XYZ file of C-alpha atoms in Angstrom:
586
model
C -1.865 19.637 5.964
C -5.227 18.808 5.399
C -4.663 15.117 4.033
C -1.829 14.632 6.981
C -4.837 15.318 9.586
C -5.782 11.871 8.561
C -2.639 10.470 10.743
C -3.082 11.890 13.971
C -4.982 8.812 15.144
C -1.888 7.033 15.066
C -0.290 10.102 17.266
C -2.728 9.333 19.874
C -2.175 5.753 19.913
C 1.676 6.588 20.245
C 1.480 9.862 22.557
C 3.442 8.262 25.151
C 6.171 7.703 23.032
C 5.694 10.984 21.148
C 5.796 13.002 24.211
C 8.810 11.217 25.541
C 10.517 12.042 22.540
C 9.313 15.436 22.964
C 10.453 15.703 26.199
C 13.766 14.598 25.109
C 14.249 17.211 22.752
C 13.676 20.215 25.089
C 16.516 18.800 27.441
C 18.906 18.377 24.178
C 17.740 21.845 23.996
C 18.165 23.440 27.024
C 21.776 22.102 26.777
C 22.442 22.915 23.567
C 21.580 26.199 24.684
C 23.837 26.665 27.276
C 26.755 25.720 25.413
C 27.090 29.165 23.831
C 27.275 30.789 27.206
C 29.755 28.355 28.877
C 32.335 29.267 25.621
C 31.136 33.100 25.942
C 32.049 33.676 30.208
C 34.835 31.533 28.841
C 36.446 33.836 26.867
C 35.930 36.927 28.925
C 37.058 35.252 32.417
C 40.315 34.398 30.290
C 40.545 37.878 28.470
C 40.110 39.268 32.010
C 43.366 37.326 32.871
C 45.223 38.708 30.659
C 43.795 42.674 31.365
C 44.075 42.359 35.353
C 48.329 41.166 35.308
C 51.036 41.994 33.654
C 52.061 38.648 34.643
C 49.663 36.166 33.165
C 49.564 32.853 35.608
C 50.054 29.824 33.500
C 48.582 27.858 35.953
C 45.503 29.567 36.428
C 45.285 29.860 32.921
C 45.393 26.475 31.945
C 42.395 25.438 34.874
C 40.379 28.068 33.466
C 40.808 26.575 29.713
C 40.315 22.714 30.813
C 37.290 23.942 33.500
C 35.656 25.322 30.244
C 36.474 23.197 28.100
C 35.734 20.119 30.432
C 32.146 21.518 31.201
C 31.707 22.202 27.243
C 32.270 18.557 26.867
C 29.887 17.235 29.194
C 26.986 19.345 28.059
C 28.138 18.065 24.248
C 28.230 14.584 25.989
C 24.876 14.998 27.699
C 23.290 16.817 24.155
C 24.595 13.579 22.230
C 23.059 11.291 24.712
C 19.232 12.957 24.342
C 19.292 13.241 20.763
C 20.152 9.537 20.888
C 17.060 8.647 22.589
C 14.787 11.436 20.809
C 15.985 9.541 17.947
C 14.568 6.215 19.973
C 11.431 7.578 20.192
C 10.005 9.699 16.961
C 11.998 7.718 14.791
C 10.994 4.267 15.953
C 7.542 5.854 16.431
C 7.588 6.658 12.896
C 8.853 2.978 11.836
C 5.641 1.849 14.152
C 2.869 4.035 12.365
C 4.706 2.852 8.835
C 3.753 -0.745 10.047
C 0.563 0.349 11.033
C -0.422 2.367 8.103
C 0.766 -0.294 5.476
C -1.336 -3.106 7.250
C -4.078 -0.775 7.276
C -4.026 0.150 3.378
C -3.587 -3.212 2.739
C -6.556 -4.192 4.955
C -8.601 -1.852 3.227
C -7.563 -3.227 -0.197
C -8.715 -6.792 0.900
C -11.977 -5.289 1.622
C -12.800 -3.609 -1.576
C -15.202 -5.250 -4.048
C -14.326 -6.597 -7.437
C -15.417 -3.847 -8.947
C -12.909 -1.467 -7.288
C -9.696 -3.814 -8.950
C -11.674 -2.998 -12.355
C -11.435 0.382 -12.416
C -7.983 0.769 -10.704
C -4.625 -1.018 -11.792
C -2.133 -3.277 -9.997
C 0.818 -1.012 -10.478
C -0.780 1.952 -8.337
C -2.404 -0.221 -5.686
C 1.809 -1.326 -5.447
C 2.837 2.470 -5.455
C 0.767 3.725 -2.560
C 1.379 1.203 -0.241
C 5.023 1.298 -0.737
C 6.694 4.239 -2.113
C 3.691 6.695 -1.075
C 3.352 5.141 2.730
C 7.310 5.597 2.391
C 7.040 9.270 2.011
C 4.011 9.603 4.929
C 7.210 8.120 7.388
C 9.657 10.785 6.398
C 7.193 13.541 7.828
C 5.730 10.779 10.500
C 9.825 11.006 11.420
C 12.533 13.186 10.666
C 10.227 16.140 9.514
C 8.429 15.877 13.062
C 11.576 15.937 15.136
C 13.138 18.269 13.266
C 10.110 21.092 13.521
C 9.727 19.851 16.952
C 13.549 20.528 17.454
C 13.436 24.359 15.763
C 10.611 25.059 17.745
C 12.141 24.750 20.940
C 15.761 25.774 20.145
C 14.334 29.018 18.883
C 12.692 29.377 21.869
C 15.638 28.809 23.971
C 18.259 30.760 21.856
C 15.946 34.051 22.068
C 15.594 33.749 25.368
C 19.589 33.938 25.762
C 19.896 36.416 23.117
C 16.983 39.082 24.337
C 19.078 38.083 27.888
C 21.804 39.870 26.131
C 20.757 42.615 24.470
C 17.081 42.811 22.770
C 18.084 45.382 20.143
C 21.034 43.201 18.586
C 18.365 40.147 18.705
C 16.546 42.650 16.413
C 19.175 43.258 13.972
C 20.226 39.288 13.595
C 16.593 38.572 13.027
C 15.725 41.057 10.663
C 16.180 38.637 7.733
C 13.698 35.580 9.225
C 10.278 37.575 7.088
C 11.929 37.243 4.200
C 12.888 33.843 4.641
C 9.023 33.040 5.854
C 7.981 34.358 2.399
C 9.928 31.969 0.842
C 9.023 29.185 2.485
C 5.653 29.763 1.949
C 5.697 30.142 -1.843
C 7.942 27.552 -2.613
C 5.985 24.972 -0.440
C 2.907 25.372 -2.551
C 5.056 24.598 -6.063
C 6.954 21.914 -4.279
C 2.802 20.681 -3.067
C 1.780 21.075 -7.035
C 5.266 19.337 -8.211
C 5.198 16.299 -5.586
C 1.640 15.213 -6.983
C 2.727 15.265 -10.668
C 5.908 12.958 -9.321
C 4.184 10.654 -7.635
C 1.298 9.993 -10.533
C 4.105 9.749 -12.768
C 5.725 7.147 -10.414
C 2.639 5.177 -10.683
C 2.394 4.661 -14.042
C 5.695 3.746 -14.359
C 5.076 1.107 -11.705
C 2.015 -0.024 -13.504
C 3.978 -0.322 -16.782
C 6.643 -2.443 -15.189
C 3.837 -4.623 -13.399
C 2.262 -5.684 -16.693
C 5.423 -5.751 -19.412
C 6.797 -8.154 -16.755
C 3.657 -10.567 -15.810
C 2.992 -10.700 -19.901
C 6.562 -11.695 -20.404
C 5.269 -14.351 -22.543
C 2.973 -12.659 -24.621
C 5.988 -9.995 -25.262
C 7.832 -12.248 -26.242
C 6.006 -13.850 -28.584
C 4.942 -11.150 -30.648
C 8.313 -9.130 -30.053
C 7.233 -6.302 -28.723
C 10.131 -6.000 -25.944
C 11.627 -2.844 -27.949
C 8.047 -1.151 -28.391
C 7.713 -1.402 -24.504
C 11.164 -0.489 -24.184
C 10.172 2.938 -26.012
C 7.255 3.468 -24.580
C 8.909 2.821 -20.962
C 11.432 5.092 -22.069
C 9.449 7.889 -22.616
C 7.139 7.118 -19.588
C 10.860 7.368 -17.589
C 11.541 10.631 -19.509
C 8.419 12.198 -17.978
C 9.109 11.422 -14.513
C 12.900 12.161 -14.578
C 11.462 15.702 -15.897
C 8.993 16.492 -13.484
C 10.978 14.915 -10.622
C 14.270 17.630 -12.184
C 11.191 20.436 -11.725
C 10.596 19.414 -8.244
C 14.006 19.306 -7.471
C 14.871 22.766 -9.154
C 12.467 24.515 -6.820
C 14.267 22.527 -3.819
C 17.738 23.040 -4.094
C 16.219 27.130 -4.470
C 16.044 26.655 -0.577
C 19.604 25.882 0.851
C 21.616 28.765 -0.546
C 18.782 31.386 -0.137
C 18.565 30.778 3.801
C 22.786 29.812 4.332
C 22.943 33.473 2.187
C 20.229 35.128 4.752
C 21.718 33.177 8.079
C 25.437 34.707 6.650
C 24.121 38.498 6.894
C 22.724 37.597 10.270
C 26.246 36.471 10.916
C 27.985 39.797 9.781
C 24.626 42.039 11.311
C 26.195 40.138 14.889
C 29.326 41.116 14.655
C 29.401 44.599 13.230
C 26.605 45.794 15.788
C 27.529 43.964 18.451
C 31.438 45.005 17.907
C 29.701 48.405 17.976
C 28.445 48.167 21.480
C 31.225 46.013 22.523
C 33.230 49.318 22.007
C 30.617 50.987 23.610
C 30.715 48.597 26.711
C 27.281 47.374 26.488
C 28.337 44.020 25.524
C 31.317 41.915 25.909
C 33.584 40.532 23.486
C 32.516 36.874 24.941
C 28.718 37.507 24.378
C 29.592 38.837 20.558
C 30.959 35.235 20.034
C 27.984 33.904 21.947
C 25.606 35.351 19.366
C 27.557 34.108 16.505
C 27.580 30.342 17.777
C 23.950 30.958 18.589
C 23.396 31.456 14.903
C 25.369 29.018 13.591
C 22.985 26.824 15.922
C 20.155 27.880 14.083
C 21.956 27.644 10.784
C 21.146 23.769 10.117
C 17.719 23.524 11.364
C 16.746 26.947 9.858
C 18.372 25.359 6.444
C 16.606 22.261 7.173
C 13.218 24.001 6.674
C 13.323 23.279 2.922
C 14.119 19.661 3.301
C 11.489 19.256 5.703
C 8.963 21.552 3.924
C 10.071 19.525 0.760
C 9.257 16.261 2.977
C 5.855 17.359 4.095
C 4.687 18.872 1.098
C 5.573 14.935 -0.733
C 3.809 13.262 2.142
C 1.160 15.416 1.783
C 0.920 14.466 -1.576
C 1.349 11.321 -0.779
C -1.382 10.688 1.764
C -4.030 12.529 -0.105
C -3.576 9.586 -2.413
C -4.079 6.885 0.353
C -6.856 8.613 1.775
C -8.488 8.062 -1.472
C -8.207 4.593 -1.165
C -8.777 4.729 2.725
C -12.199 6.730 2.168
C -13.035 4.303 -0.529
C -16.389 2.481 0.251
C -16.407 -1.223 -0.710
C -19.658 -1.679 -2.558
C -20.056 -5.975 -0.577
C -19.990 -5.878 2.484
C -20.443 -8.319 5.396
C -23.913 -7.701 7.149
C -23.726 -10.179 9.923
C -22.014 -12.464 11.820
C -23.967 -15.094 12.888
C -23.846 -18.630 12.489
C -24.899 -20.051 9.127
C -25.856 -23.976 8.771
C -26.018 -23.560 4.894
C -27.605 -26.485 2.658
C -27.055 -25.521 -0.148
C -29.942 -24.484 -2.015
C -30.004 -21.825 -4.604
C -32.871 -19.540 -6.444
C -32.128 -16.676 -8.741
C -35.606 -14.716 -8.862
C -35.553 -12.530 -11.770
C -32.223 -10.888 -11.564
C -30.941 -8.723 -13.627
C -27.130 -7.672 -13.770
C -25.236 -4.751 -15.585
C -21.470 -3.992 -15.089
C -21.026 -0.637 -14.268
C -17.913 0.368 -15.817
C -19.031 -0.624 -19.320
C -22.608 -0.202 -19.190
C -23.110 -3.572 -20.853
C -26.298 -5.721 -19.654
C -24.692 -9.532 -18.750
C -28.478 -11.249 -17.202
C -32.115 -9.854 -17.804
C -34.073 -11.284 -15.679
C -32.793 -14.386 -15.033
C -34.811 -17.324 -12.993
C -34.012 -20.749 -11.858
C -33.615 -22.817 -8.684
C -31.150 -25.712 -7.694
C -31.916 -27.451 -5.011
C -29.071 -28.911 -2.369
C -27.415 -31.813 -3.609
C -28.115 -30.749 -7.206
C -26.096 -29.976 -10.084
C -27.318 -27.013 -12.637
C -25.074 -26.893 -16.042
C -25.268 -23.082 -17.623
C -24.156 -23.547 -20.921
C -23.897 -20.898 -23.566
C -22.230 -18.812 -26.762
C -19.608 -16.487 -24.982
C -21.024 -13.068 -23.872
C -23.964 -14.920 -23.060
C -23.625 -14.158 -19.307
C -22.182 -18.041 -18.062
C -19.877 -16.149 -15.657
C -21.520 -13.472 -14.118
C -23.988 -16.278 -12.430
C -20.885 -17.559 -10.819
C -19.649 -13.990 -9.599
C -22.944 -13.226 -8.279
C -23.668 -16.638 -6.530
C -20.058 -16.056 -5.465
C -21.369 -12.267 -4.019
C -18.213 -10.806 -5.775
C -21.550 -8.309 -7.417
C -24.753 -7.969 -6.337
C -27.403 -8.272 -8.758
C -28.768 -4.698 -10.035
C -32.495 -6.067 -9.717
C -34.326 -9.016 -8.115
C -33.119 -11.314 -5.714
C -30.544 -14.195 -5.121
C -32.127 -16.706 -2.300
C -30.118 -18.958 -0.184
C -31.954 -21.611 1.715
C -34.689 -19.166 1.299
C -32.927 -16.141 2.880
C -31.684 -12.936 0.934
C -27.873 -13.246 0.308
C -27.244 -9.580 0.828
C -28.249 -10.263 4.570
C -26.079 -13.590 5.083
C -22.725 -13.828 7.255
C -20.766 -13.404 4.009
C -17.541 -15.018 5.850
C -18.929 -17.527 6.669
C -21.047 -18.330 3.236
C -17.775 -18.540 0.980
C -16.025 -20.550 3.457
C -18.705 -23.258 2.044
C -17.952 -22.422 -1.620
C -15.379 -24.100 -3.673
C -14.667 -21.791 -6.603
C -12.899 -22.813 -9.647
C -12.075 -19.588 -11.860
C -12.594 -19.320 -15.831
C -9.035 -17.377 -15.005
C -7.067 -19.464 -12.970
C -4.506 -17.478 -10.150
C -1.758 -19.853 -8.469
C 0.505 -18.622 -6.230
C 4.355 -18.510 -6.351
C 4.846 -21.457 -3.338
C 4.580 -24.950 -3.731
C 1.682 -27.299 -5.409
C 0.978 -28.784 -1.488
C 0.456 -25.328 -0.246
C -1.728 -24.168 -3.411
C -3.837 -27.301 -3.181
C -3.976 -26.547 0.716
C -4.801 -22.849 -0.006
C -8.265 -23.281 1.244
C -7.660 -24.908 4.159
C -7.803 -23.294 8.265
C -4.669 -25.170 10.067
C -2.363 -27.515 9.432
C -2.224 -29.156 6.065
C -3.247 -32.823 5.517
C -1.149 -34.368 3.474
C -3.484 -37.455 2.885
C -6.450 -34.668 2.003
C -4.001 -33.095 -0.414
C -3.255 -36.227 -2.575
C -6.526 -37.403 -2.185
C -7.624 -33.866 -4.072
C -5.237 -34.304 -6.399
C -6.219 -37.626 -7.771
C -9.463 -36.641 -7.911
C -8.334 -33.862 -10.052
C -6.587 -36.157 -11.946
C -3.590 -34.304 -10.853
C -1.899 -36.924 -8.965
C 0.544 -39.076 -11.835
C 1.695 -35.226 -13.215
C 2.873 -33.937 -9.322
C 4.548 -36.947 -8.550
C 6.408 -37.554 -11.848
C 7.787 -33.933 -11.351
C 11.432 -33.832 -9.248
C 10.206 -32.608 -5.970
C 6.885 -33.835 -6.511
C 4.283 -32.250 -4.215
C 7.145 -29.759 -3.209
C 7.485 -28.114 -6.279
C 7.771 -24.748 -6.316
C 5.386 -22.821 -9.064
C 6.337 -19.638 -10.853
C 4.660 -16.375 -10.422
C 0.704 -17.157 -11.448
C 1.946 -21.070 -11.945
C 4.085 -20.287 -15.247
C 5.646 -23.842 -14.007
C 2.666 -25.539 -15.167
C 0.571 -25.961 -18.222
C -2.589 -24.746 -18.783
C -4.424 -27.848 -18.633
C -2.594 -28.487 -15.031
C -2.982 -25.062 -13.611
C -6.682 -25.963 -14.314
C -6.772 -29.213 -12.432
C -4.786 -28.021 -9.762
C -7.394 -25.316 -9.218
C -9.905 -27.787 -9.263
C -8.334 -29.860 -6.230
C -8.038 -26.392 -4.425
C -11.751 -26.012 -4.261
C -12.879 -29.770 -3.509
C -10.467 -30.296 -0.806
C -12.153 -27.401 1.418
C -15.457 -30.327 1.001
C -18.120 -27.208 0.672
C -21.511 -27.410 0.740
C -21.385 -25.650 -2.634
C -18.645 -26.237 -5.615
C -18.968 -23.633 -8.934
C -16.755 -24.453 -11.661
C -16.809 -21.690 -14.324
C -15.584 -23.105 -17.127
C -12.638 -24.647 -15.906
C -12.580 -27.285 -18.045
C -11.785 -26.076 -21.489
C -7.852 -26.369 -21.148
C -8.130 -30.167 -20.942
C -8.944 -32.585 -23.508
C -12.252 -34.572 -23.348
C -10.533 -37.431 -22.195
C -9.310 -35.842 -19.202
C -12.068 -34.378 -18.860
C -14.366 -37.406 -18.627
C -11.975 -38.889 -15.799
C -12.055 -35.385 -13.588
C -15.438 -35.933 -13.957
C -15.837 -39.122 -13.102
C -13.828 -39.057 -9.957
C -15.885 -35.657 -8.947
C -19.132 -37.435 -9.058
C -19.473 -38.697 -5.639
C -18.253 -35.760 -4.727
C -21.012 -33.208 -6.297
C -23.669 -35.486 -5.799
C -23.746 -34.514 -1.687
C -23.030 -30.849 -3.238
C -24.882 -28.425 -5.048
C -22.952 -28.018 -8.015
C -22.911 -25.438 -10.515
C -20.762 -25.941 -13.828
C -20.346 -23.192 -16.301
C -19.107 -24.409 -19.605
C -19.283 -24.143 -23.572
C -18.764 -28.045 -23.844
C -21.873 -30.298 -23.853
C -19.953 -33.048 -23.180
C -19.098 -31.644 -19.858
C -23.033 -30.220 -18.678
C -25.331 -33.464 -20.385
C -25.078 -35.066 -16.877
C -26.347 -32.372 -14.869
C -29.275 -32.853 -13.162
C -30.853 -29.367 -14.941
C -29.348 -27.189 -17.832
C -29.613 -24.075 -19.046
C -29.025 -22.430 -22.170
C -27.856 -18.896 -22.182
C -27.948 -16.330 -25.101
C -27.743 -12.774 -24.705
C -28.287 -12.801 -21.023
C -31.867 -14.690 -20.695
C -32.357 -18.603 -20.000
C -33.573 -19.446 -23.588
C -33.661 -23.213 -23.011
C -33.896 -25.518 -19.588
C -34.454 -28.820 -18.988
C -32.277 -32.069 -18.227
C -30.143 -33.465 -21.093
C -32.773 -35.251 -23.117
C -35.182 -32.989 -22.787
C -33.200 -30.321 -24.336
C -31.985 -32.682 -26.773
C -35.746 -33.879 -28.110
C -36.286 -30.060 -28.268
C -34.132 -29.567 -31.175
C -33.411 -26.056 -30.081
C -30.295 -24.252 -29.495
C -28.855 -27.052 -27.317
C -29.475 -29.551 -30.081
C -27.770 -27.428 -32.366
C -24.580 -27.135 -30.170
C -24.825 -31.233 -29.167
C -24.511 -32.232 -32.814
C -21.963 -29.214 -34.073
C -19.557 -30.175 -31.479
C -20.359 -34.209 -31.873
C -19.327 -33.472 -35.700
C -16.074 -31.559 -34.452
C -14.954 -34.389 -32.093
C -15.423 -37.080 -35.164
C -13.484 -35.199 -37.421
């Protein structure tokens, strides 16, 4: 219960409700509990009828059985009408921490730094705020109520039954160690057996995430039966641990219906016993038995809801991980920022964690707002880890990135990327329509004039509007509607329409030819010249305008200077000018 201790914040927040539902329970109780002894006097004021005459009155007889049965009904009717609203209380309250708990996993997730998405996969981010929050509810619900609801009918049927006679409470209870024995040992297994499942569940999840957002890429190197297999066997796996798991459940049913049956017979042998003995009467033998049938469903319901709290258990040991999982960028303060757009890297040095692998050493340079800087470079050179790091998706792992002369790690991060428009080497569209990608950036409602004005500058415009529904269209998953060369351009209007004070296009051009490319260009250049522009790219033809370049190899500026500079050099740039100014004449 350790992990579970994590969720009584949420039973705070909903006491009111939980207590209610509480309360609601102990009066379903208390009249469940008297339903035994209505049916027991029952039977002995009408045995008593037929022992006092030899003449039994009819009459009598019959306003005995319909007083009994009469008040039997209304307690049943009164029961039925508290369970219904215990019901409208732990069960909603349940459905209300689900909500809660989901927005709050996925709150956390949004938090998390880059480097958390590299070391975990999609499929088991999916799995634990689905099927494991899922599994939290059933114990957040029905396991709750259900303990709550043993508790107190326990209480309430010993109290009758000690009422009765203390030593026959003895006998039908003799059985209830073994049965705590049980319960205790299987609970750990089912504990042990629930993890297992739900890692299990997770990599299936993550299998079906990527065979079916690589589609293409299966398909084109047909590899659908090799995934098939390995699916299969993946499936295989779970269906086997999840037959273990069930195996040590379904030990739990017959074992206590078996040990609630010899309470059963213990009832009526002793009690039949002192009923001959007149210590008892016949009515309060039949009493006990219906008390123990009572107990017979939510004493059998202990392994269901042991089984339920052990999973959720299991469950929310895995979100806590998550939960308790620092992000590495975080937002140090929230005050205004009138940025300007100036940028200094001062000897910084980056190396990604996971791999080990050095990206910059000790990398300098300055832009100043309003300029553009062109990094250009072999790949591996490091072109793309500027952009993540001007972007704060890292933070450098020595020196210092300056912003208008202040430290980025102490800048309102909010509002800093507000005023970045960020192309990715990887573009991501989302499955809606090309107005509301475009508009993605964007606080309020979207301006239509603002959207097609992006798009023609993106040279976007002729494709959208030749296409049926034109700016309506709605994309694929990731954009699969588009080609590469649009998804590229329509990621380019995404950023410029936002109008930041700083636009950072990492590589984004390479999926379009150079014609294309010249016109994007072209109609950005008004644009980044009241911008400071960074463009990342392996294509002179896109960086020889830039108003500074550098040349990248093995993580260290090697070359900088404007165009012709570099060019009269006859360095590394020179090289790459006239190698790809031979390709394009071919």
């Amino acid at each position: 219960m350790k992990s579970l201790s994590y969720l009584n914040k949420y039973f705070l927040k909903y006491k009111w409700r939980f207590l209610l539902g509480v309360l609601f329970i102990i009066a379903t109780n208390i009249f469940t509990a008297q339903m035994p002894v209505i049916i027991g006097d029952g039977v002995d004021e009408l045995s008593h009828l037929f022992d006092d005459s030899n003449e039994l009155d009819k009459d009598k007889l019959i306003r005995s059985a319909a007083w009994v049965g009469g008040l039997y009904f209304l307690f049943a009717f009164i029961k039925g009408f508290f369970l219904f609203l215990t019901r409208q209380t732990i069960i909603i309250m349940s459905r209300l921490i689900e909500y809660d708990l989901k927005n709050e996993v996925y709150a956390q997730y949004q938090k998390l730094s880059a480097s958390f998405y590299k070391k975990n996969n999609t499929g088991d981010l999916m799995n634990r705020i689905s099927e494991d929050v899922s599994k939290v509810r059933m114990y957040l619900g029905p396991a709750v109520m259900y303990t709550v609801n043993l508790l107190f009918l326990f209480v309430f049927v010993i109290w009758q039954m000690l009422s009765v006679s203390w030593e026959l409470t003895l006998y039908v209870f003799s059985p209830l160690p073994i049965m705590s024995v049980l319960i205790y040992f299987v609970s750990r297994m089912i504990n042990k057996r629930s993890e297992q499942v739900q890692i299990q569940q997770s990599a299936l999840s993550t299998m079906a995430q990527e065979a079916f957002s690589g589609i293409r890429v299966l398909k084109a190197y047909h590899r659908e039966n090799l995934f098939s297999d390995e699916f299969d066997r993946a499936s295989e796996s779970y269906k086997e641990k999840t037959l273990r798991q069930v195996k040590v459940e379904a030990l739990f049913m017959p074992t206590i219906i078996v040990l609630i049956g010899i309470s059963t017979i213990l009832a009526v042998y002793i009690g039949g016993l002192k009923a001959m003995d007149g210590e008892i009467t016949v009515g309060q033998i039949l009493a006990f038995v219906m008390y123990i049938n009572l107990l017979t469903w939510p004493f059998a319901s202990l392994g269901w809801v042991t089984s339920i709290v052990q999973r959720a258990e299991a469950s929310q040991k895995r979100i806590n991980e998550f939960l308790m999982e620092e992000p590495e960028i975080s937002n140090p303060s929230t005050s205004l920022l009138d940025l300007q757009g100036e940028i200094e890297f001062k000897n910084v040095s980056f190396t990604y964690p996971e791999s080990g692998i050095q990206a910059l050493n000790s990398v300098s340079f300055k832009v100043n707002p309003g300029e553009t800087l062109a990094i250009i470079g072999r790949t591996g050179s490091g072109k793309s880890t500027i952009t993540n790091l001007v972007c704060r998706l890292f933070d450098p792992s020595s020196g210092k990135i300056l912003i208008d002369g202040k430290d980025l790690k102490n800048i309102n991060l909010d509002a800093y990327r507000k005023e970045i428009g960020y192309v990715p080497q990887e573009v991501f569209l989302f499955s809606d329509s090309i107005k509301e990608n475009i508009a993605f950036g964007l606080d309020g409602e979207n301006d239509m004039e603002a959207i097609e004005d992006a798009a023609k500058k993106a040279d976007l415009f002729t494709n959208i509007v030749s296409f049926q529904h034109g700016f309506d269209t709605i994309l694929g998953e990731r954009g699969i509607t588009l080609s590469g060369g649009q998804k590229q351009r329509l990621s380019i209007a995404r950023a410029i329409i936002k109008n930041p004070k700083i636009l950072v296009f990492d590589d984004c051009l390479s999926a379009v030819d150079t014609e294309t490319e010249e016109n994007i260009l072209r109609s950005l250049k008004d644009d980044m010249g009241a911008k400071t522009t960074l463009i990342i790219s392996h294509r002179v033809s896109s960086v020889k305008n830039a108003d500074k370049i550098l040349v990248l190899d093995n993580g260290s500026v090697v070359e900088s200077g404007s165009h012709d500079e570099l060019y009269n050099q006859n360095g590394n740039y020179r090289q790459l000018y006239d190698k790809q100014l031979l390709e394009n004449q071919k």
